[in-house]
mmCIF file of C-alpha atoms and ligand atoms in Angstrom:
data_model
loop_
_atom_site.group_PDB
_atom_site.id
_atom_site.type_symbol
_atom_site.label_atom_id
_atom_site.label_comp_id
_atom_site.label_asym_id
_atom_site.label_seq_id
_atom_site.Cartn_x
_atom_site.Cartn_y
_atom_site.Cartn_z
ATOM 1 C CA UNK A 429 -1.590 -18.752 -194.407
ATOM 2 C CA UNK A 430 -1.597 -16.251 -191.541
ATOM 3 C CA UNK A 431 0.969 -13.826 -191.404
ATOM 4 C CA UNK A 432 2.178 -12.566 -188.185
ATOM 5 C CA UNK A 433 4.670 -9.869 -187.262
ATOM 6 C CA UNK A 434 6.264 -9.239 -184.225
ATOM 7 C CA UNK A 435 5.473 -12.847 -184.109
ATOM 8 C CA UNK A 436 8.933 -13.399 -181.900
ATOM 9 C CA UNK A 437 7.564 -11.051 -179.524
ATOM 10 C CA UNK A 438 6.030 -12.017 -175.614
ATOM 11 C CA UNK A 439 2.130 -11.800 -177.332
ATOM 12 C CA UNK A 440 2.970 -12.639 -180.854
ATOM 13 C CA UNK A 441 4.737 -15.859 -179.849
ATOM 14 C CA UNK A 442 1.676 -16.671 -177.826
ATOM 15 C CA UNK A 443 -0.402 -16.238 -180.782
ATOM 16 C CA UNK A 444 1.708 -18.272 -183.343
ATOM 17 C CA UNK A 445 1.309 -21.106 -180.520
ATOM 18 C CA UNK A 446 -2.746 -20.945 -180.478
ATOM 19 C CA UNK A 447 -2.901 -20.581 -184.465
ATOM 20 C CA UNK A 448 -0.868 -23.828 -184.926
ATOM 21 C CA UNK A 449 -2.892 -25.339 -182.428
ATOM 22 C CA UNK A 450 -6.002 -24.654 -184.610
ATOM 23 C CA UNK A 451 -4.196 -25.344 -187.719
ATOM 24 C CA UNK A 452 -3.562 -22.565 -188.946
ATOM 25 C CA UNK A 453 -0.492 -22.508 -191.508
ATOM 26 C CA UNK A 454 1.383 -19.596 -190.078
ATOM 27 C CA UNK A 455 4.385 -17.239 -191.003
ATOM 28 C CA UNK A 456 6.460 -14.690 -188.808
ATOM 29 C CA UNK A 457 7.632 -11.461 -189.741
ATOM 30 C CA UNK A 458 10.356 -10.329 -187.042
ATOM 31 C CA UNK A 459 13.425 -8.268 -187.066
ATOM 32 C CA UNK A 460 14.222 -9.339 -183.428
ATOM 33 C CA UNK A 461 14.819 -5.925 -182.297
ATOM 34 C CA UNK A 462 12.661 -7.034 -179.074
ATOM 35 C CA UNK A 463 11.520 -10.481 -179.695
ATOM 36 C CA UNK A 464 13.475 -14.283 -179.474
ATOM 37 C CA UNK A 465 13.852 -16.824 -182.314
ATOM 38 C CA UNK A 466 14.069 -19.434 -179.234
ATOM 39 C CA UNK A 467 10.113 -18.496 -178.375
ATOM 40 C CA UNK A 468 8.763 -19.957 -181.629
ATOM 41 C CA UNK A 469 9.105 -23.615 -182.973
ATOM 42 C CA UNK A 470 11.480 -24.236 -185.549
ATOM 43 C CA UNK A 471 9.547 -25.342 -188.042
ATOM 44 C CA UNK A 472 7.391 -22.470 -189.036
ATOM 45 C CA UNK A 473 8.708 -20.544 -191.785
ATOM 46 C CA UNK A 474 10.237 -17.170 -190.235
ATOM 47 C CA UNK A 475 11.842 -14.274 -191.597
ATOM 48 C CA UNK A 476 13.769 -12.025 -190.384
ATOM 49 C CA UNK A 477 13.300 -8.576 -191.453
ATOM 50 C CA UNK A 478 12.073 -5.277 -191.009
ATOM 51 C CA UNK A 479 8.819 -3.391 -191.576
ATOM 52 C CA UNK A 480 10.422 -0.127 -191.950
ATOM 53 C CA UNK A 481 12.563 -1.952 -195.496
ATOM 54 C CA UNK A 482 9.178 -1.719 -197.981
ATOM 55 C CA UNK A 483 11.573 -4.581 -200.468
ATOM 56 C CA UNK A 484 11.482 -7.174 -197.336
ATOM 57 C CA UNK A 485 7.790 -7.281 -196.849
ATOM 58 C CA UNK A 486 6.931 -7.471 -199.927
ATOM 59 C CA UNK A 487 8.979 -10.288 -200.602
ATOM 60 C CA UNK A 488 7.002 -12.200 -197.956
ATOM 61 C CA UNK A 489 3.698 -11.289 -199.945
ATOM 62 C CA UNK A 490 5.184 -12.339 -203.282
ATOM 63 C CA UNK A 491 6.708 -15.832 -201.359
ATOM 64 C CA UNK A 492 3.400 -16.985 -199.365
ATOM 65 C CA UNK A 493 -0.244 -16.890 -200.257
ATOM 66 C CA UNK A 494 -1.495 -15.125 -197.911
ATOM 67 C CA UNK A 495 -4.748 -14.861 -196.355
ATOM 68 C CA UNK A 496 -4.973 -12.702 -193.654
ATOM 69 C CA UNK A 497 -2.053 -10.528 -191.337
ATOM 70 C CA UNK A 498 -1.732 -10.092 -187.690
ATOM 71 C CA UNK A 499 -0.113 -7.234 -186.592
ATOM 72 C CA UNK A 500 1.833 -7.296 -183.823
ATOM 73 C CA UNK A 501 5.100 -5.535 -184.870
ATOM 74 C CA UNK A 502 5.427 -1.685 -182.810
ATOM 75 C CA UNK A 503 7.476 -0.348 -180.329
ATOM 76 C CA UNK A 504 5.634 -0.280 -176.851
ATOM 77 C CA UNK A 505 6.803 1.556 -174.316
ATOM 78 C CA UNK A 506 4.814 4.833 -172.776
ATOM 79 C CA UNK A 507 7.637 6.353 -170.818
ATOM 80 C CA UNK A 508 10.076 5.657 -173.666
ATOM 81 C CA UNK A 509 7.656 6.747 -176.377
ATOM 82 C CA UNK A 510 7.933 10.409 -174.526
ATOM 83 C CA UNK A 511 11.589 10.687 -174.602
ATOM 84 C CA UNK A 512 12.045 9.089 -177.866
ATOM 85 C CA UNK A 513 8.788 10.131 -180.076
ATOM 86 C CA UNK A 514 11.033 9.559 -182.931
ATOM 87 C CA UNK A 515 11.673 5.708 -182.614
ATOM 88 C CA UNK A 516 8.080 5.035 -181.924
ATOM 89 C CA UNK A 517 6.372 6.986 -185.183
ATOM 90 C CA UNK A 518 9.235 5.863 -187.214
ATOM 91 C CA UNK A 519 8.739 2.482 -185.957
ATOM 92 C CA UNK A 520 4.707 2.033 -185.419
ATOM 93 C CA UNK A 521 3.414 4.383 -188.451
ATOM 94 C CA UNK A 522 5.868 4.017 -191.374
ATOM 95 C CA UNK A 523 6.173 0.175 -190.334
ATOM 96 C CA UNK A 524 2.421 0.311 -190.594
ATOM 97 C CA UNK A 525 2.229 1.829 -193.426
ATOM 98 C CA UNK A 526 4.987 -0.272 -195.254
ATOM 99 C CA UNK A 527 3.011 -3.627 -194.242
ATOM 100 C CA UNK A 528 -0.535 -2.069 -195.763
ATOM 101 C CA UNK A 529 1.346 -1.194 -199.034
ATOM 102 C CA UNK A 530 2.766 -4.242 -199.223
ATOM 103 C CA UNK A 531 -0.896 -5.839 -198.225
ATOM 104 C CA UNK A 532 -2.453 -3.875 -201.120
ATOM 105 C CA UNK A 533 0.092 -4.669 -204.089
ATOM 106 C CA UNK A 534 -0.711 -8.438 -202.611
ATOM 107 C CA UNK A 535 -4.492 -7.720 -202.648
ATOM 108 C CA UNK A 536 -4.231 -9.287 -199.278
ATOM 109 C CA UNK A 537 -7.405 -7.800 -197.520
ATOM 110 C CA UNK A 538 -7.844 -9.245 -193.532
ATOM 111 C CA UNK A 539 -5.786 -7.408 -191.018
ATOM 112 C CA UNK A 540 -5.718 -7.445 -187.582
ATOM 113 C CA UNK A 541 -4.178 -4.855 -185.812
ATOM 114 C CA UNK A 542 -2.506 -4.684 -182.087
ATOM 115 C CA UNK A 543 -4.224 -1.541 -180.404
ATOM 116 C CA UNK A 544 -3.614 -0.192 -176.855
ATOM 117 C CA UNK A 545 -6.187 1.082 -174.153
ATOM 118 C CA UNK A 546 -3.520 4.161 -174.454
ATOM 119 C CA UNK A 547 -6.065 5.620 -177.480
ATOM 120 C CA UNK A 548 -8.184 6.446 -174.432
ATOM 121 C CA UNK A 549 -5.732 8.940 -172.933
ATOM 122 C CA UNK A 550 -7.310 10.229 -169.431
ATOM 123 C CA UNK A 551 -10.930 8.748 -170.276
ATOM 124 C CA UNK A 552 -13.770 10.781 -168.616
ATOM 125 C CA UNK A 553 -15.633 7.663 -167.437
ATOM 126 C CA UNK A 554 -14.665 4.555 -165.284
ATOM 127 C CA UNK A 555 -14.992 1.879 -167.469
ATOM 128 C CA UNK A 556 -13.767 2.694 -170.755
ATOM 129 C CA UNK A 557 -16.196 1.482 -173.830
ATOM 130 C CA UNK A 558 -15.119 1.465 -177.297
ATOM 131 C CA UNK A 559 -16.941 4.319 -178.047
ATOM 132 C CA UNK A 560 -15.053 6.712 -175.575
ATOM 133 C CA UNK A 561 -13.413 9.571 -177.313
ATOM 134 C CA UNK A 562 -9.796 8.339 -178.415
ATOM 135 C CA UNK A 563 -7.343 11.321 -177.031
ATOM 136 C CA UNK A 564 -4.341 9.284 -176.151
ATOM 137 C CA UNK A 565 -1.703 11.088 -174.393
ATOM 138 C CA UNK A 566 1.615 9.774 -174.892
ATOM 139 C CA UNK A 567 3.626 9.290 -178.158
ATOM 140 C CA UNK A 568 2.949 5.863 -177.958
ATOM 141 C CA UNK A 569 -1.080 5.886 -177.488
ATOM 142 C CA UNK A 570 -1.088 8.369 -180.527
ATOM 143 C CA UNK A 571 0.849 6.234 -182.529
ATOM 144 C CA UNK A 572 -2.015 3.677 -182.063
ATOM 145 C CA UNK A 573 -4.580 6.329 -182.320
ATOM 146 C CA UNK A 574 -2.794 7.308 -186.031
ATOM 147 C CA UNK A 575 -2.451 3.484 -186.963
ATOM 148 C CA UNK A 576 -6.354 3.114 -186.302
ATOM 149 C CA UNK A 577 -7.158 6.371 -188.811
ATOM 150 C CA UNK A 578 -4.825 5.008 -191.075
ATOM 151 C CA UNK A 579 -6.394 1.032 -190.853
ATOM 152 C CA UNK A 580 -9.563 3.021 -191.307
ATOM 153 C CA UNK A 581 -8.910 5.345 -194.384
ATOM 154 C CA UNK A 582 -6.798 2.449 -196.075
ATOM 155 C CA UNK A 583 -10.164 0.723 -195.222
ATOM 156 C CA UNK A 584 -12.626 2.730 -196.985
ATOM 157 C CA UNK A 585 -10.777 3.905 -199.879
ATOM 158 C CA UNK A 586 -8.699 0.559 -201.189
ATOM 159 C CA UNK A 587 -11.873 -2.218 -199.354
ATOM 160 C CA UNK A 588 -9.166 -3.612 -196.465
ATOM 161 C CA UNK A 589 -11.253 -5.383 -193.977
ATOM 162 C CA UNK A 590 -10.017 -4.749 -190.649
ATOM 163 C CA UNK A 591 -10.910 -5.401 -186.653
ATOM 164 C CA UNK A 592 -9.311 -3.260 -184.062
ATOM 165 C CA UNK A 593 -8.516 -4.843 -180.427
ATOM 166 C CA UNK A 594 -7.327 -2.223 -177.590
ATOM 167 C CA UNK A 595 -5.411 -3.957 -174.866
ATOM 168 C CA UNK A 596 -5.165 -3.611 -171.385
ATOM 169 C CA UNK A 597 -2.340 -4.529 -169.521
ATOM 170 C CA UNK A 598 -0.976 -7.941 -170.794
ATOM 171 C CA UNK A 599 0.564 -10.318 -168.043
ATOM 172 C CA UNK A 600 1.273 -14.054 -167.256
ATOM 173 C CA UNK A 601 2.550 -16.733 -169.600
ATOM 174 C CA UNK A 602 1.222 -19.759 -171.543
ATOM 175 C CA UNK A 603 0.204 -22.863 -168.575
ATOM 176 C CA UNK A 604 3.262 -25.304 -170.141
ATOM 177 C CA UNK A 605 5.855 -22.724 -169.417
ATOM 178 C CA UNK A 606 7.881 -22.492 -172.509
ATOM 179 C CA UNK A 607 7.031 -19.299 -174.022
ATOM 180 C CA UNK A 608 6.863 -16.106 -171.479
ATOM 181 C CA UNK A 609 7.492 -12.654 -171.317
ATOM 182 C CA UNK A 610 11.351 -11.666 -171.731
ATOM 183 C CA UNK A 611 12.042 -7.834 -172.682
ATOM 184 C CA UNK A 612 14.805 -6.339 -172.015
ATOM 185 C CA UNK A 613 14.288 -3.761 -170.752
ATOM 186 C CA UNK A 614 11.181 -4.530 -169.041
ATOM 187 C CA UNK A 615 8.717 -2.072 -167.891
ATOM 188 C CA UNK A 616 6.374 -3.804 -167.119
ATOM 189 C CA UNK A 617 4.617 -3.742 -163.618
ATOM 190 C CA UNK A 618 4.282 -7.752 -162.801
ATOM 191 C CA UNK A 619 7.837 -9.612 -164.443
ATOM 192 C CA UNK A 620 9.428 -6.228 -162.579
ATOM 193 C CA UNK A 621 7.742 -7.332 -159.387
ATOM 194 C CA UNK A 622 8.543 -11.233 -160.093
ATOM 195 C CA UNK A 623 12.070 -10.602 -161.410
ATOM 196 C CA UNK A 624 12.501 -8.383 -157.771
ATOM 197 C CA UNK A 625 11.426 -11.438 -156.017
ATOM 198 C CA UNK A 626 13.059 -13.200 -157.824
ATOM 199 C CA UNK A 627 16.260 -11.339 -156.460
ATOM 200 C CA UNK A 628 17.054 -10.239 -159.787
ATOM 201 C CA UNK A 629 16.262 -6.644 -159.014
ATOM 202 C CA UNK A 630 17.056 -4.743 -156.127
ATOM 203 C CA UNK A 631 13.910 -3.290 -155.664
ATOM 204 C CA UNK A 632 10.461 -2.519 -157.532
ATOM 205 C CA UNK A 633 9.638 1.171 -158.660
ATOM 206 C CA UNK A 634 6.030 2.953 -158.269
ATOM 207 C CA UNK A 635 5.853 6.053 -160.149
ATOM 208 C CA UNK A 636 3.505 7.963 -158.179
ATOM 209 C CA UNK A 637 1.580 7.277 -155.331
ATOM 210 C CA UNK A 638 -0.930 10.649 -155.146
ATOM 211 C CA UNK A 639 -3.173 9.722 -157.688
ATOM 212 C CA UNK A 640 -7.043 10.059 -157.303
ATOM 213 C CA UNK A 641 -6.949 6.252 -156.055
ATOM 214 C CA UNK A 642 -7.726 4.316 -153.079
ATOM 215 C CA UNK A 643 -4.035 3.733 -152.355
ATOM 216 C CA UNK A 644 -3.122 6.784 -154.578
ATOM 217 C CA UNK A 645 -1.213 4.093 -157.281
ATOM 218 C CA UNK A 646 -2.311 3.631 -160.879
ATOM 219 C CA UNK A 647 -5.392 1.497 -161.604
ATOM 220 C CA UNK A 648 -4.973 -0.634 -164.327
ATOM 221 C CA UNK A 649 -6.951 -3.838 -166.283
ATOM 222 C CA UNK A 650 -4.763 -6.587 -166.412
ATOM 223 C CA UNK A 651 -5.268 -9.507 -169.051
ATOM 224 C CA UNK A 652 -3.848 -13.425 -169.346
ATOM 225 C CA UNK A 653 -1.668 -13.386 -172.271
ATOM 226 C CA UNK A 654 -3.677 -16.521 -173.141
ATOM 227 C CA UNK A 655 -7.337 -14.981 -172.669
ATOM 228 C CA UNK A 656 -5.780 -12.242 -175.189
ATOM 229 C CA UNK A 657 -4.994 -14.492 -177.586
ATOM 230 C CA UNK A 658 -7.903 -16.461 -177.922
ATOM 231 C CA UNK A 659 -9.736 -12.559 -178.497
ATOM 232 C CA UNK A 660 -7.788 -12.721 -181.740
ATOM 233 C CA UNK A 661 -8.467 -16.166 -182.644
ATOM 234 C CA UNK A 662 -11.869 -15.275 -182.261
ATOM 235 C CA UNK A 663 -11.339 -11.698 -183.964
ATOM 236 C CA UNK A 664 -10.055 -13.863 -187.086
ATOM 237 C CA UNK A 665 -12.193 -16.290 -187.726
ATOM 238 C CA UNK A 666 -15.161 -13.442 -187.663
ATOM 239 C CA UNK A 667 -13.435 -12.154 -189.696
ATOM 240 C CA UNK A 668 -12.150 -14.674 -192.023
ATOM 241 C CA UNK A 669 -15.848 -15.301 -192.486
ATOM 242 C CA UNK A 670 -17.074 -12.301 -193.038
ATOM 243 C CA UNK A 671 -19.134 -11.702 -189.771
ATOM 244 C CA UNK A 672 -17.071 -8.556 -188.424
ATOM 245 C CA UNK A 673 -15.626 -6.303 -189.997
ATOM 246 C CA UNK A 674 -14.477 -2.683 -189.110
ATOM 247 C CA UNK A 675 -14.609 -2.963 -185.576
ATOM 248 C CA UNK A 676 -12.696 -2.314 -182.580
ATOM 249 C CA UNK A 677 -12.955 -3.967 -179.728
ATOM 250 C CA UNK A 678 -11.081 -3.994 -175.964
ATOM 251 C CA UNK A 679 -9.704 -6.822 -174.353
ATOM 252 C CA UNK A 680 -9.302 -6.408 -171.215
ATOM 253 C CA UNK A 681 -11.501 -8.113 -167.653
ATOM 254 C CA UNK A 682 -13.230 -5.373 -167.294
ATOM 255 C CA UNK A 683 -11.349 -5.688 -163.306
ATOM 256 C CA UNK A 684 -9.245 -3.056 -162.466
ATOM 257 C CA UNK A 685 -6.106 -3.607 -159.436
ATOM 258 C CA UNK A 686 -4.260 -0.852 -158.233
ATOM 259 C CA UNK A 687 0.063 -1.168 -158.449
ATOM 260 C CA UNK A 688 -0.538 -2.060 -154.534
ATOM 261 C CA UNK A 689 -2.676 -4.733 -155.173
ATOM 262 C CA UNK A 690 -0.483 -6.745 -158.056
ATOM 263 C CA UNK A 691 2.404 -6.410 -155.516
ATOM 264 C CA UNK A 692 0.797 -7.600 -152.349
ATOM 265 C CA UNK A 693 -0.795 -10.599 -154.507
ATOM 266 C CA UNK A 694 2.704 -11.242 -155.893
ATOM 267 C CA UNK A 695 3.954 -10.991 -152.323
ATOM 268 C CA UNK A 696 1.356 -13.765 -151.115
ATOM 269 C CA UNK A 697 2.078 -16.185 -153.971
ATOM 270 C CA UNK A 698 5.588 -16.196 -153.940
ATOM 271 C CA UNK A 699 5.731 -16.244 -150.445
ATOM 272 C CA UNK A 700 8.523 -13.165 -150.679
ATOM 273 C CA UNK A 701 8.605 -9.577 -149.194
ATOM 274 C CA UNK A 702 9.061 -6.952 -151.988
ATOM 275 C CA UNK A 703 11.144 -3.293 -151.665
ATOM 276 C CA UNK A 704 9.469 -0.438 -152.714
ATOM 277 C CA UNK A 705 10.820 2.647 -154.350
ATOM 278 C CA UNK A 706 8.907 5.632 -154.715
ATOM 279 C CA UNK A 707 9.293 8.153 -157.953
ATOM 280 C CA UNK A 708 7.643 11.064 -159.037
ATOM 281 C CA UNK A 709 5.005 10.436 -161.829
ATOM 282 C CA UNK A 710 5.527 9.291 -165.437
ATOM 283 C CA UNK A 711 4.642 11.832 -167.579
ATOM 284 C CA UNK A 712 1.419 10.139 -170.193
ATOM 285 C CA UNK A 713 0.498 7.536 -167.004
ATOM 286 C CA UNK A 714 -3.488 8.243 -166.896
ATOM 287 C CA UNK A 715 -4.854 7.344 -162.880
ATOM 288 C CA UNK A 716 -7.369 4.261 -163.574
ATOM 289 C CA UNK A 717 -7.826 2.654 -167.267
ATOM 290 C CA UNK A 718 -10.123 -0.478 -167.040
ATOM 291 C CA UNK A 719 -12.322 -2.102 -169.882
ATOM 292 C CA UNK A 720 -15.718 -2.422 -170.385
ATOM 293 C CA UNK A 721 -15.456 -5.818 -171.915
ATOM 294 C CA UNK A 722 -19.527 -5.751 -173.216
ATOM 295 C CA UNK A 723 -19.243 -5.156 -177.081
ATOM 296 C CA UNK A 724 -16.759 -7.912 -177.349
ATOM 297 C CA UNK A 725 -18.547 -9.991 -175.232
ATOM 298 C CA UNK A 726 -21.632 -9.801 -177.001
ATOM 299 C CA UNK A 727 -20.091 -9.667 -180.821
ATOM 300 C CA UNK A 728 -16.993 -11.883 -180.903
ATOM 301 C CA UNK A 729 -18.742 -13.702 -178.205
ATOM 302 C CA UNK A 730 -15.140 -13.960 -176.065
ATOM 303 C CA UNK A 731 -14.885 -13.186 -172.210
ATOM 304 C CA UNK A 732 -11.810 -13.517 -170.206
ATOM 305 C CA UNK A 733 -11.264 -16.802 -168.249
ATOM 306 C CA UNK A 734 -8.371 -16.022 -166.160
ATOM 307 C CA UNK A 735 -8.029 -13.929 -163.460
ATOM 308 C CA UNK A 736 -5.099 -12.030 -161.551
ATOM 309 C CA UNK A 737 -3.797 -15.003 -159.657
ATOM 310 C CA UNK A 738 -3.856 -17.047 -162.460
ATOM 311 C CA UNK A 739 -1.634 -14.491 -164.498
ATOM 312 C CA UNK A 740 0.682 -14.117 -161.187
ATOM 313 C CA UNK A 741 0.955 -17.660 -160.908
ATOM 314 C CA UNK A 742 1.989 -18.715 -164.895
ATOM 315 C CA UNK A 743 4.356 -15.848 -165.188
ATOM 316 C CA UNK A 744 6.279 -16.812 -161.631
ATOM 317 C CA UNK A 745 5.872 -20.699 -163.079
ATOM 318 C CA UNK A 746 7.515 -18.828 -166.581
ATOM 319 C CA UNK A 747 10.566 -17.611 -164.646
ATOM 320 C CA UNK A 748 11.624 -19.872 -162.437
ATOM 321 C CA UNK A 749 11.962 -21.922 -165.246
ATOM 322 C CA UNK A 750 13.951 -19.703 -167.549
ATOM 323 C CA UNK A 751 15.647 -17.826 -164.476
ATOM 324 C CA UNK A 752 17.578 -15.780 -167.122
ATOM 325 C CA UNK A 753 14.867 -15.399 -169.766
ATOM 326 C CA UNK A 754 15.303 -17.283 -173.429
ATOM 327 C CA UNK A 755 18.907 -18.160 -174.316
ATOM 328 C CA UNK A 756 20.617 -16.254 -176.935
ATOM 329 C CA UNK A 757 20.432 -17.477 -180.239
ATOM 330 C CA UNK A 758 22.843 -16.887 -183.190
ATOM 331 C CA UNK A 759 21.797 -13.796 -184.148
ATOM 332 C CA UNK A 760 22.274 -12.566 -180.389
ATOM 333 C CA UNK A 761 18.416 -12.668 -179.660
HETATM 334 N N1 NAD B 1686 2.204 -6.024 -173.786
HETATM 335 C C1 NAD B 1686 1.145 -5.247 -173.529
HETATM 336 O O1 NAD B 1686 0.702 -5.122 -172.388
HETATM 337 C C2 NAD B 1686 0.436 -4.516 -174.670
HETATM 338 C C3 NAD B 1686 -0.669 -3.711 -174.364
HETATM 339 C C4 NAD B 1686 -1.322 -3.043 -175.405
HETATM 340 C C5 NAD B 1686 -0.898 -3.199 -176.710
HETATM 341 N N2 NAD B 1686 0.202 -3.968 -176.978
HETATM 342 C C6 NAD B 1686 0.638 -4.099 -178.373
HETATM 343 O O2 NAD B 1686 0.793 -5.468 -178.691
HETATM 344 C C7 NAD B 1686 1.839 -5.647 -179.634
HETATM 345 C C8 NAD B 1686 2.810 -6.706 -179.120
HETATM 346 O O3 NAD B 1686 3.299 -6.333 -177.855
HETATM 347 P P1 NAD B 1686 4.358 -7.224 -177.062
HETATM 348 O O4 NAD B 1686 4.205 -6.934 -175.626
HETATM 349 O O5 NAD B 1686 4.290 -8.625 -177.537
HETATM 350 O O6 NAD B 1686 5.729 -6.535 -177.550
HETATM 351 P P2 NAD B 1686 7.110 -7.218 -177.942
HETATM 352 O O7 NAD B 1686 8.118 -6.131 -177.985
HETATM 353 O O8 NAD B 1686 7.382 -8.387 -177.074
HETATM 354 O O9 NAD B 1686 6.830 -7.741 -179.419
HETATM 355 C C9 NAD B 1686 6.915 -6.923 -180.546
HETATM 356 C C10 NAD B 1686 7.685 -7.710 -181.601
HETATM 357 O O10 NAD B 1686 7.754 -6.934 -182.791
HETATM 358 C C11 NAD B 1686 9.081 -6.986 -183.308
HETATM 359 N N3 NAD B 1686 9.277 -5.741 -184.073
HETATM 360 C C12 NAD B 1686 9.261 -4.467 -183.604
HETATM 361 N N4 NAD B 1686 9.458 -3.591 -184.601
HETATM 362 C C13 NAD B 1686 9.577 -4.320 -185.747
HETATM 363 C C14 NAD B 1686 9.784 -3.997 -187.112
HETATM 364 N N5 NAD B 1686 9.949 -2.733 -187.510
HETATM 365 N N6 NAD B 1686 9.849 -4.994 -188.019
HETATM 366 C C15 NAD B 1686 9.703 -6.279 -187.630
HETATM 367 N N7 NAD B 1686 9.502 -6.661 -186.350
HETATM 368 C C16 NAD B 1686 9.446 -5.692 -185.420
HETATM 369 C C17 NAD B 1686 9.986 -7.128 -182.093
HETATM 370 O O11 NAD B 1686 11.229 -7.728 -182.383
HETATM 371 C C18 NAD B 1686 9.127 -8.008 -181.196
HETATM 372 O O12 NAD B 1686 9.394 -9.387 -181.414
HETATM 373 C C19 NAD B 1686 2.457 -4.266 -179.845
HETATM 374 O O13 NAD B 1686 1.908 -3.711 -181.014
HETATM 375 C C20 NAD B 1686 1.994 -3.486 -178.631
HETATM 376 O O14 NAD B 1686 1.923 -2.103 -178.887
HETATM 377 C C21 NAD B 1686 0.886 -4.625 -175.985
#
């Protein structure tokens, strides 16, 4: 059995979809804080609960034989993580923590863990390899940074067998259009943009627009939700069969668009004009992160199918079929 948290959540529900699809037997872990009972079928055994209450994860261990854990579970917000460092190493490390614990009284020994291209920081080269130094600079990235030392200690001292994958920017939504990305609130840069189009929002907001760029806006690697999670399928079964272990790898195109780019794109396909608003810089938003894709392509042997359109296209598909997101279950998510 595969144990997933944050397996309500816009990725994690994705995932739960691809391991059933490959038979996996497969358990979520979610207190619902961010994620909806509505994206995940019925049938698969779910719990509600919380990382940060040690009792309620190890309950799960003691319930269900289980073989290996996906963690998706974490707070993920950059500009949040700066005004709120609390929430986010509360949240990411002691959740983190509580969930190896739990792994080791269960002698449960395959994790995968939910990293961020944020361990980068301001990266001194273009494309960002694995080996670039990890000097994340927002709450959040150092969260992931700490989770990774901690995966890796927990590793060498009590034999946990680990693989690492740093994101890039995740967008777009499965092709049948059930399961999608609904957070509220939403930061991120494309359901903003689709939402605004949408005429949900009044306008879009660009922090910043001096950066070192072409167009002076970010530059960032975006990734189909569905390219991502075939990564971890991949990621698991090398794992799961003892081919990799200890590794970190990023999934991203290895493409990067500036903020520009993603809105005139959005523009085109939806056949709508967006509004722009201008703000000052986020504090802990690095100029241009994009992914050297190699190691993974060469070791897990996984490359990214989809490209921007593609992502543009299932997440627009995503909304106007759920204009106002996932509807509200019983316990209000
Ligand atoms: N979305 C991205 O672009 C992106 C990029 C890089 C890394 N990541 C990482 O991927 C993971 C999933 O991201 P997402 O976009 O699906 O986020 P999400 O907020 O949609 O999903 C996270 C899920 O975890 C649950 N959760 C949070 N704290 C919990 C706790 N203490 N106990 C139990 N459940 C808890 C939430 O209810 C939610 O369902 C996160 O670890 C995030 O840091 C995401």
């Amino acid at each position: 059995m595969i144990l997933v948290t944050g397996g309500a959540g816009y990725i994690g529900s994705h995932m739960v979809k691809l391991l059933l699809e490959h038979n996996y037997e497969v358990i979520i872990f979610d207190n619902l804080s961010m994620g909806h009972r509505a994206s995940v079928p019925e049938h698969v055994p779910f719990i509600k609960g919380d990382l940060n209450n040690h009792d309620q994860i190890t309950q799960v261990f003691k319930k269900y034989a289980i073989k290996a854990v996906m963690h998706f579970a974490a707070n993920c917000y950059v500009g949040e993580s700066v005004n709120h460092p609390q929430k986010y190493y509360h949240n990411n490390i002691i959740g983190l923590i509580h969930l190896l614990d739990a792994m080791r009284e269960a002698n449960v020994k395959n994790l995968i863990f939910s990293s961020s291209c944020a361990v980068y920081g301001r990266p001194p080269k273009r494309l960002i390899d694995e080996k670039t130094v990890r000097e994340p600079i927002s709450p959040y990235g150092r969260t992931k940074f700490f989770s990774e030392k901690i995966i890796e200690d927990y590793s060498m001292a009590y034999g946990l067998n680990y693989i690492l994958l740093r994101y890039f920017n995740v967008a777009g939504a499965d092709g049948d259009g059930k399961i999608g990305e609904d957070h509220k609130p939403e930061t991120h840069l494309i359901p903003n943009i689709l939402r605004h189009l949408q005429g949900k929002q009044k306008e879009i907001t660009i922090f910043g627009n001096d950066y070192p760029t072409t167009d002076g806006t970010c530059i960032r690697d975006y990734i189909h939700v569905t390219d991502l999670v075939e990564g971890h399928l991949y990621a698991l079964s090398n794992l799961l069969h003892k081919k990799l272990n200890r590794e970190a790898y990023n999934l991203g195109t290895g493409r990067g668009y500036s903020i520009l780019e993603v809105v005139q794109k959005c523009e085109l396909i939806t056949r709508k004009k967006a509004l722009i608003q201008y703000k000052e810089r986020r504090p802990g938003d690095p100029p241009h992160l994009v992914a050297n894709t190699r190691k993974a392509l060469k070791e897990l042997k996984w490359k990214a199918r989809f490209e921007m359109d593609d992502m543009i296209h299932s997440a627009w598909h995503w909304f106007l079929k759920h204009p106002d997101g996932y509807p509200i279950d019983k316990d209000g998510r």
